Amino acid sequence: RRPPLEGEVNGEGRYRIRGLGPGTWKIRARGPQGRLAVEELTVLPGERNLIRDLHLEPGPLLVGRVTFNGDALPGLELQLVSEERRQVLHTATDREGRFRFVGLDPGDYSLNSENPRKGLRLHRRVTIPRDRELLVELTGALIRGRVLASPGNPAAGISVFLSRLGAEAEASGMSLFQSRTPPSGRIALTVPEGRYRLTLNGEKGGALVRELDARAPEVDLGELELGPGGVLRLELRARPRREVVW
C-alpha cells in the first residue's frame, strides 16, 4: 500500500499535491466546517500537471454540545437517524461534550443515545434544513452511595438495579438502570426524576429492596453496610427538591 501524500491549499482554494506516481489515487479534502470531498484520479505513465477540481459535500452540517446539569458530558455515544432511515450516523462527544455530523441530507432526524449503565437516555427530533448548531442540555438526579462489607471496608461486585415504578416506566421507554460496585464500593447512577425501586444483591445472597423518590438533584444513599448473613442496611438522605427536566 502506498503511503498517503498531503497537499497545500492557497487562499484561492487551489491545491497542489506533489509526487503522484502512475496508478489510481483517491483524493480526499476536508473543509473548515468538516465538509468532505472525495475524488478518484488515475495517473498514466508520463502524465504531469493533472488538474482535478474537488467539490465539498453540499449536505448540511450538524454540530453541537451535550451537557448534564450544566457540565460537559464527554464520551457519550450518539446516533443520528433520518426519518426514512436513509442515513444512520454515529459519533461520540469529545472532552468538551461537543459532537459533529457531516454530509447530511436536508430533512427530519432523531438524535438518540442510550446508556443503561449510566442511566442516560436521549431521544430528540431535529430538523436540519441547513447547517445547524444544537445545544443539548440534560438534567436529572444523581443517585450515589457506598456499599461496605464492614465498617471502613468497601464491598465490590454488588449488583445494583434501579427500576422505574408505575406509569413512569412505560412513558420513559427505559425502565431499568444497572451497575456493579467497583473496588471502592461506590454507586453512581444518573436518572430522570421519578419513583424507583432500588435492589442491591450481595455476592452471598443478601439483598436489599427499597423505594425512593429521585426528584431532588441528588439523592445520597450514604453508606450501605452489609450486615450479618449478607443483609444490607441503608439510610436515605435527599437534598432539597429542584425542578428537573429530562
mmCIF file of C-alpha atoms in Angstrom:
data_model
loop_
_atom_site.group_PDB
_atom_site.id
_atom_site.type_symbol
_atom_site.label_atom_id
_atom_site.label_comp_id
_atom_site.label_asym_id
_atom_site.label_seq_id
_atom_site.Cartn_x
_atom_site.Cartn_y
_atom_site.Cartn_z
ATOM 1 C CA ARG A 1 0.000 0.000 0.000
ATOM 2 C CA ARG A 2 1.337 3.402 -0.972
ATOM 3 C CA PRO A 3 1.861 5.956 1.800
ATOM 4 C CA PRO A 4 -0.594 8.900 1.728
ATOM 5 C CA LEU A 5 0.523 12.247 0.339
ATOM 6 C CA GLU A 6 -0.525 15.660 1.641
ATOM 7 C CA GLY A 7 -1.215 18.759 -0.403
ATOM 8 C CA GLU A 8 -1.223 22.504 0.090
ATOM 9 C CA VAL A 9 -4.203 24.854 -0.398
ATOM 10 C CA ASN A 10 -3.785 28.582 -1.028
ATOM 11 C CA GLY A 11 -6.152 31.428 -0.243
ATOM 12 C CA GLU A 12 -7.989 30.989 -3.571
ATOM 13 C CA GLY A 13 -8.820 27.356 -2.859
ATOM 14 C CA ARG A 14 -6.239 26.000 -5.292
ATOM 15 C CA TYR A 15 -4.371 22.921 -4.143
ATOM 16 C CA ARG A 16 -1.225 21.082 -5.200
ATOM 17 C CA ILE A 17 -0.080 17.552 -4.405
ATOM 18 C CA ARG A 18 3.426 16.545 -5.413
ATOM 19 C CA GLY A 19 4.904 13.108 -6.013
ATOM 20 C CA LEU A 20 1.955 11.234 -7.556
ATOM 21 C CA GLY A 21 3.182 8.192 -9.445
ATOM 22 C CA PRO A 22 1.304 6.118 -12.051
ATOM 23 C CA GLY A 23 -1.847 4.420 -10.768
ATOM 24 C CA THR A 24 -5.237 5.243 -9.270
ATOM 25 C CA TRP A 25 -5.329 7.660 -6.347
ATOM 26 C CA LYS A 26 -8.157 8.748 -4.050
ATOM 27 C CA ILE A 27 -8.058 12.452 -3.229
ATOM 28 C CA ARG A 28 -9.786 13.443 -0.008
ATOM 29 C CA ALA A 29 -10.261 17.030 1.188
ATOM 30 C CA ARG A 30 -11.895 18.356 4.349
ATOM 31 C CA GLY A 31 -13.266 21.888 4.580
ATOM 32 C CA PRO A 32 -13.103 24.177 7.629
ATOM 33 C CA GLN A 33 -16.568 23.065 8.841
ATOM 34 C CA GLY A 34 -15.882 19.360 8.399
ATOM 35 C CA ARG A 35 -17.312 19.107 4.863
ATOM 36 C CA LEU A 36 -15.753 16.349 2.767
ATOM 37 C CA ALA A 37 -14.789 15.995 -0.883
ATOM 38 C CA VAL A 38 -13.575 12.663 -2.322
ATOM 39 C CA GLU A 39 -12.440 12.106 -5.914
ATOM 40 C CA GLU A 40 -10.546 9.355 -7.714
ATOM 41 C CA LEU A 41 -7.707 10.231 -10.065
ATOM 42 C CA THR A 42 -5.901 7.867 -12.452
ATOM 43 C CA VAL A 43 -2.345 8.873 -13.347
ATOM 44 C CA LEU A 44 -0.899 7.313 -16.521
ATOM 45 C CA PRO A 45 2.843 6.833 -17.032
ATOM 46 C CA GLY A 46 4.442 10.062 -18.170
ATOM 47 C CA GLU A 47 1.492 12.301 -17.216
ATOM 48 C CA ARG A 48 2.306 15.525 -15.391
ATOM 49 C CA ASN A 49 0.455 18.571 -14.077
ATOM 50 C CA LEU A 50 -3.002 16.999 -13.912
ATOM 51 C CA ILE A 51 -5.961 19.144 -12.861
ATOM 52 C CA ARG A 52 -8.915 17.782 -10.873
ATOM 53 C CA ASP A 53 -11.443 20.017 -9.110
ATOM 54 C CA LEU A 54 -12.776 18.911 -5.728
ATOM 55 C CA HIS A 55 -16.319 19.703 -4.604
ATOM 56 C CA LEU A 56 -17.171 19.694 -0.913
ATOM 57 C CA GLU A 57 -20.289 17.785 0.053
ATOM 58 C CA PRO A 58 -23.333 20.005 -0.332
ATOM 59 C CA GLY A 59 -25.258 18.436 2.549
ATOM 60 C CA PRO A 60 -25.884 20.324 5.814
ATOM 61 C CA LEU A 61 -23.693 20.029 8.880
ATOM 62 C CA LEU A 62 -24.941 19.381 12.437
ATOM 63 C CA VAL A 63 -22.642 20.379 15.274
ATOM 64 C CA GLY A 64 -23.486 20.733 18.940
ATOM 65 C CA ARG A 65 -22.685 20.199 22.581
ATOM 66 C CA VAL A 66 -24.180 17.967 25.278
ATOM 67 C CA THR A 67 -24.236 18.960 28.935
ATOM 68 C CA PHE A 68 -25.573 17.281 32.057
ATOM 69 C CA ASN A 69 -26.682 19.583 34.865
ATOM 70 C CA GLY A 70 -24.633 22.333 33.212
ATOM 71 C CA ASP A 71 -21.372 20.378 32.862
ATOM 72 C CA ALA A 72 -19.890 18.997 29.634
ATOM 73 C CA LEU A 73 -20.761 15.345 29.025
ATOM 74 C CA PRO A 74 -17.797 13.629 27.297
ATOM 75 C CA GLY A 75 -17.748 10.163 25.744
ATOM 76 C CA LEU A 76 -21.494 9.993 25.106
ATOM 77 C CA GLU A 77 -22.246 7.843 22.050
ATOM 78 C CA LEU A 78 -24.767 9.483 19.729
ATOM 79 C CA GLN A 79 -26.806 8.147 16.820
ATOM 80 C CA LEU A 80 -28.422 10.370 14.195
ATOM 81 C CA VAL A 81 -31.182 8.642 12.214
ATOM 82 C CA SER A 82 -33.015 10.204 9.270
ATOM 83 C CA GLU A 83 -36.815 9.980 9.174
ATOM 84 C CA GLU A 84 -36.786 7.271 6.494
ATOM 85 C CA ARG A 85 -33.591 5.688 7.858
ATOM 86 C CA ARG A 86 -31.707 6.543 4.692
ATOM 87 C CA GLN A 87 -28.906 7.821 6.886
ATOM 88 C CA VAL A 88 -27.792 6.299 10.205
ATOM 89 C CA LEU A 89 -24.702 8.055 11.534
ATOM 90 C CA HIS A 90 -22.709 7.535 14.725
ATOM 91 C CA THR A 91 -20.311 9.679 16.724
ATOM 92 C CA ALA A 92 -19.327 10.408 20.334
ATOM 93 C CA THR A 93 -18.919 13.623 22.279
ATOM 94 C CA ASP A 94 -15.371 14.870 22.896
ATOM 95 C CA ARG A 95 -13.850 16.084 26.179
ATOM 96 C CA GLU A 96 -15.884 19.290 25.969
ATOM 97 C CA GLY A 97 -19.129 17.455 25.162
ATOM 98 C CA ARG A 98 -19.038 18.555 21.513
ATOM 99 C CA PHE A 99 -20.150 16.457 18.539
ATOM 100 C CA ARG A 100 -20.300 16.775 14.731
ATOM 101 C CA PHE A 101 -22.261 15.112 11.909
ATOM 102 C CA VAL A 102 -21.322 15.981 8.305
ATOM 103 C CA GLY A 103 -22.666 15.262 4.820
ATOM 104 C CA LEU A 104 -26.342 15.168 5.821
ATOM 105 C CA ASP A 105 -29.391 15.240 3.586
ATOM 106 C CA PRO A 106 -31.803 18.054 4.493
ATOM 107 C CA GLY A 107 -34.778 16.734 6.456
ATOM 108 C CA ASP A 108 -36.009 15.435 9.803
ATOM 109 C CA TYR A 109 -33.802 13.335 12.073
ATOM 110 C CA SER A 110 -33.836 11.829 15.542
ATOM 111 C CA LEU A 111 -30.791 12.279 17.774
ATOM 112 C CA ASN A 112 -30.528 9.294 20.100
ATOM 113 C CA SER A 113 -28.361 8.000 22.902
ATOM 114 C CA GLU A 114 -28.921 5.258 25.441
ATOM 115 C CA ASN A 115 -26.620 4.124 28.218
ATOM 116 C CA PRO A 116 -28.327 1.834 30.770
ATOM 117 C CA ARG A 117 -25.211 1.623 32.950
ATOM 118 C CA LYS A 118 -25.136 5.384 33.487
ATOM 119 C CA GLY A 119 -28.888 5.850 33.321
ATOM 120 C CA LEU A 120 -28.712 8.247 30.389
ATOM 121 C CA ARG A 121 -31.301 8.292 27.624
ATOM 122 C CA LEU A 122 -31.761 10.872 24.870
ATOM 123 C CA HIS A 123 -34.314 10.967 22.063
ATOM 124 C CA ARG A 124 -34.755 14.303 20.332
ATOM 125 C CA ARG A 125 -36.318 15.211 17.000
ATOM 126 C CA VAL A 126 -34.148 17.555 14.933
ATOM 127 C CA THR A 127 -34.997 19.324 11.661
ATOM 128 C CA ILE A 128 -31.918 20.115 9.537
ATOM 129 C CA PRO A 129 -32.697 22.332 6.514
ATOM 130 C CA ARG A 130 -29.164 23.761 6.506
ATOM 131 C CA ASP A 131 -26.073 23.862 8.734
ATOM 132 C CA ARG A 132 -27.253 23.829 12.330
ATOM 133 C CA GLU A 133 -25.776 24.131 15.815
ATOM 134 C CA LEU A 134 -27.569 22.387 18.687
ATOM 135 C CA LEU A 135 -27.201 22.603 22.467
ATOM 136 C CA VAL A 136 -28.498 19.505 24.261
ATOM 137 C CA GLU A 137 -28.991 20.196 27.961
ATOM 138 C CA LEU A 138 -29.715 17.081 30.004
ATOM 139 C CA THR A 139 -30.693 17.327 33.645
ATOM 140 C CA GLY A 140 -31.537 14.685 36.178
ATOM 141 C CA ALA A 141 -30.816 13.253 39.581
ATOM 142 C CA LEU A 142 -27.559 11.690 40.673
ATOM 143 C CA ILE A 143 -28.096 8.709 42.952
ATOM 144 C CA ARG A 144 -24.946 7.908 44.842
ATOM 145 C CA GLY A 145 -23.767 5.954 47.834
ATOM 146 C CA ARG A 146 -21.241 3.414 49.034
ATOM 147 C CA VAL A 147 -21.618 -0.260 49.956
ATOM 148 C CA LEU A 148 -19.486 -1.571 52.832
ATOM 149 C CA ALA A 149 -18.767 -5.183 53.751
ATOM 150 C CA SER A 150 -17.919 -3.948 57.268
ATOM 151 C CA PRO A 151 -17.135 -0.509 58.745
ATOM 152 C CA GLY A 152 -14.478 1.105 56.528
ATOM 153 C CA ASN A 153 -14.261 -1.954 54.228
ATOM 154 C CA PRO A 154 -15.875 -1.377 50.776
ATOM 155 C CA ALA A 155 -17.850 -4.182 49.128
ATOM 156 C CA ALA A 156 -17.028 -4.727 45.456
ATOM 157 C CA GLY A 157 -19.107 -6.666 42.932
ATOM 158 C CA ILE A 158 -22.518 -5.864 44.446
ATOM 159 C CA SER A 159 -25.214 -5.832 41.748
ATOM 160 C CA VAL A 160 -27.215 -2.588 41.704
ATOM 161 C CA PHE A 161 -30.610 -2.426 39.956
ATOM 162 C CA LEU A 162 -32.781 0.673 39.742
ATOM 163 C CA SER A 163 -36.207 0.177 38.135
ATOM 164 C CA ARG A 164 -38.844 2.820 37.460
ATOM 165 C CA LEU A 165 -42.253 2.391 39.043
ATOM 166 C CA GLY A 166 -45.778 2.759 37.681
ATOM 167 C CA ALA A 167 -46.709 4.674 34.544
ATOM 168 C CA GLU A 168 -43.339 6.429 34.518
ATOM 169 C CA ALA A 169 -41.668 3.179 33.466
ATOM 170 C CA GLU A 170 -43.858 2.852 30.359
ATOM 171 C CA ALA A 171 -43.531 6.523 29.420
ATOM 172 C CA SER A 172 -39.751 6.584 29.763
ATOM 173 C CA GLY A 173 -39.076 3.787 27.285
ATOM 174 C CA MET A 174 -36.165 2.829 29.509
ATOM 175 C CA SER A 175 -37.142 1.383 32.874
ATOM 176 C CA LEU A 176 -34.065 -0.410 34.217
ATOM 177 C CA PHE A 177 -30.673 1.028 35.125
ATOM 178 C CA GLN A 178 -27.991 -1.288 36.424
ATOM 179 C CA SER A 179 -24.394 -1.340 37.516
ATOM 180 C CA ARG A 180 -21.986 -3.206 39.752
ATOM 181 C CA THR A 181 -19.965 -1.694 42.567
ATOM 182 C CA PRO A 182 -16.237 -1.198 41.794
ATOM 183 C CA PRO A 183 -13.469 -1.910 44.341
ATOM 184 C CA SER A 184 -14.346 1.378 46.071
ATOM 185 C CA GLY A 185 -17.901 0.098 46.649
ATOM 186 C CA ARG A 186 -19.363 3.331 45.308
ATOM 187 C CA ILE A 187 -22.697 3.686 43.494
ATOM 188 C CA ALA A 188 -23.304 6.492 40.970
ATOM 189 C CA LEU A 189 -26.314 6.471 38.626
ATOM 190 C CA THR A 190 -27.803 9.448 36.786
ATOM 191 C CA VAL A 191 -31.526 9.070 36.131
ATOM 192 C CA PRO A 192 -34.599 11.086 35.106
ATOM 193 C CA GLU A 193 -36.710 12.261 38.019
ATOM 194 C CA GLY A 194 -39.319 9.828 39.271
ATOM 195 C CA ARG A 195 -40.026 6.968 41.651
ATOM 196 C CA TYR A 196 -37.722 3.961 41.650
ATOM 197 C CA ARG A 197 -37.184 0.618 43.274
ATOM 198 C CA LEU A 198 -33.582 0.083 44.331
ATOM 199 C CA THR A 199 -32.371 -3.515 44.553
ATOM 200 C CA LEU A 200 -28.906 -4.485 45.800
ATOM 201 C CA ASN A 201 -27.817 -8.115 45.538
ATOM 202 C CA GLY A 202 -24.849 -9.292 47.571
ATOM 203 C CA GLU A 203 -22.449 -11.965 46.405
ATOM 204 C CA LYS A 204 -23.534 -14.271 49.266
ATOM 205 C CA GLY A 205 -27.223 -13.971 48.504
ATOM 206 C CA GLY A 206 -28.017 -10.980 50.686
ATOM 207 C CA ALA A 207 -30.383 -8.426 49.174
ATOM 208 C CA LEU A 208 -31.991 -5.088 49.870
ATOM 209 C CA VAL A 209 -35.053 -3.597 48.191
ATOM 210 C CA ARG A 210 -36.189 -0.025 48.809
ATOM 211 C CA GLU A 211 -38.375 2.520 47.015
ATOM 212 C CA LEU A 212 -37.061 6.055 46.630
ATOM 213 C CA ASP A 213 -38.038 9.384 45.093
ATOM 214 C CA ALA A 214 -35.372 10.792 42.746
ATOM 215 C CA ARG A 215 -36.869 14.264 42.309
ATOM 216 C CA ALA A 216 -34.025 16.058 44.024
ATOM 217 C CA PRO A 217 -30.903 16.927 42.007
ATOM 218 C CA GLU A 218 -29.065 14.414 44.154
ATOM 219 C CA VAL A 219 -30.038 11.510 46.383
ATOM 220 C CA ASP A 220 -27.329 10.434 48.787
ATOM 221 C CA LEU A 221 -27.767 6.832 49.902
ATOM 222 C CA GLY A 222 -24.982 7.234 52.404
ATOM 223 C CA GLU A 223 -23.120 4.102 53.458
ATOM 224 C CA LEU A 224 -24.921 0.816 52.845
ATOM 225 C CA GLU A 225 -23.434 -1.745 55.193
ATOM 226 C CA LEU A 226 -23.632 -5.470 54.717
ATOM 227 C CA GLY A 227 -24.911 -6.915 57.976
ATOM 228 C CA PRO A 228 -24.718 -10.486 59.264
ATOM 229 C CA GLY A 229 -25.560 -13.036 56.586
ATOM 230 C CA GLY A 230 -25.013 -10.515 53.797
ATOM 231 C CA VAL A 231 -28.114 -8.417 54.651
ATOM 232 C CA LEU A 232 -27.789 -4.789 53.575
ATOM 233 C CA ARG A 233 -28.757 -1.805 55.731
ATOM 234 C CA LEU A 234 -29.174 1.745 54.457
ATOM 235 C CA GLU A 235 -30.473 5.212 55.311
ATOM 236 C CA LEU A 236 -31.624 7.602 52.566
ATOM 237 C CA ARG A 237 -30.745 11.288 52.570
ATOM 238 C CA ALA A 238 -32.102 13.595 49.849
ATOM 239 C CA ARG A 239 -31.130 17.188 49.141
ATOM 240 C CA PRO A 240 -33.847 19.881 48.727
ATOM 241 C CA ARG A 241 -36.064 19.467 45.694
ATOM 242 C CA ARG A 242 -35.285 21.373 42.486
ATOM 243 C CA GLU A 243 -37.155 21.206 39.198
ATOM 244 C CA VAL A 244 -35.557 18.601 36.944
ATOM 245 C CA VAL A 245 -36.319 18.133 33.252
ATOM 246 C CA TRP A 246 -35.135 15.106 31.266
#
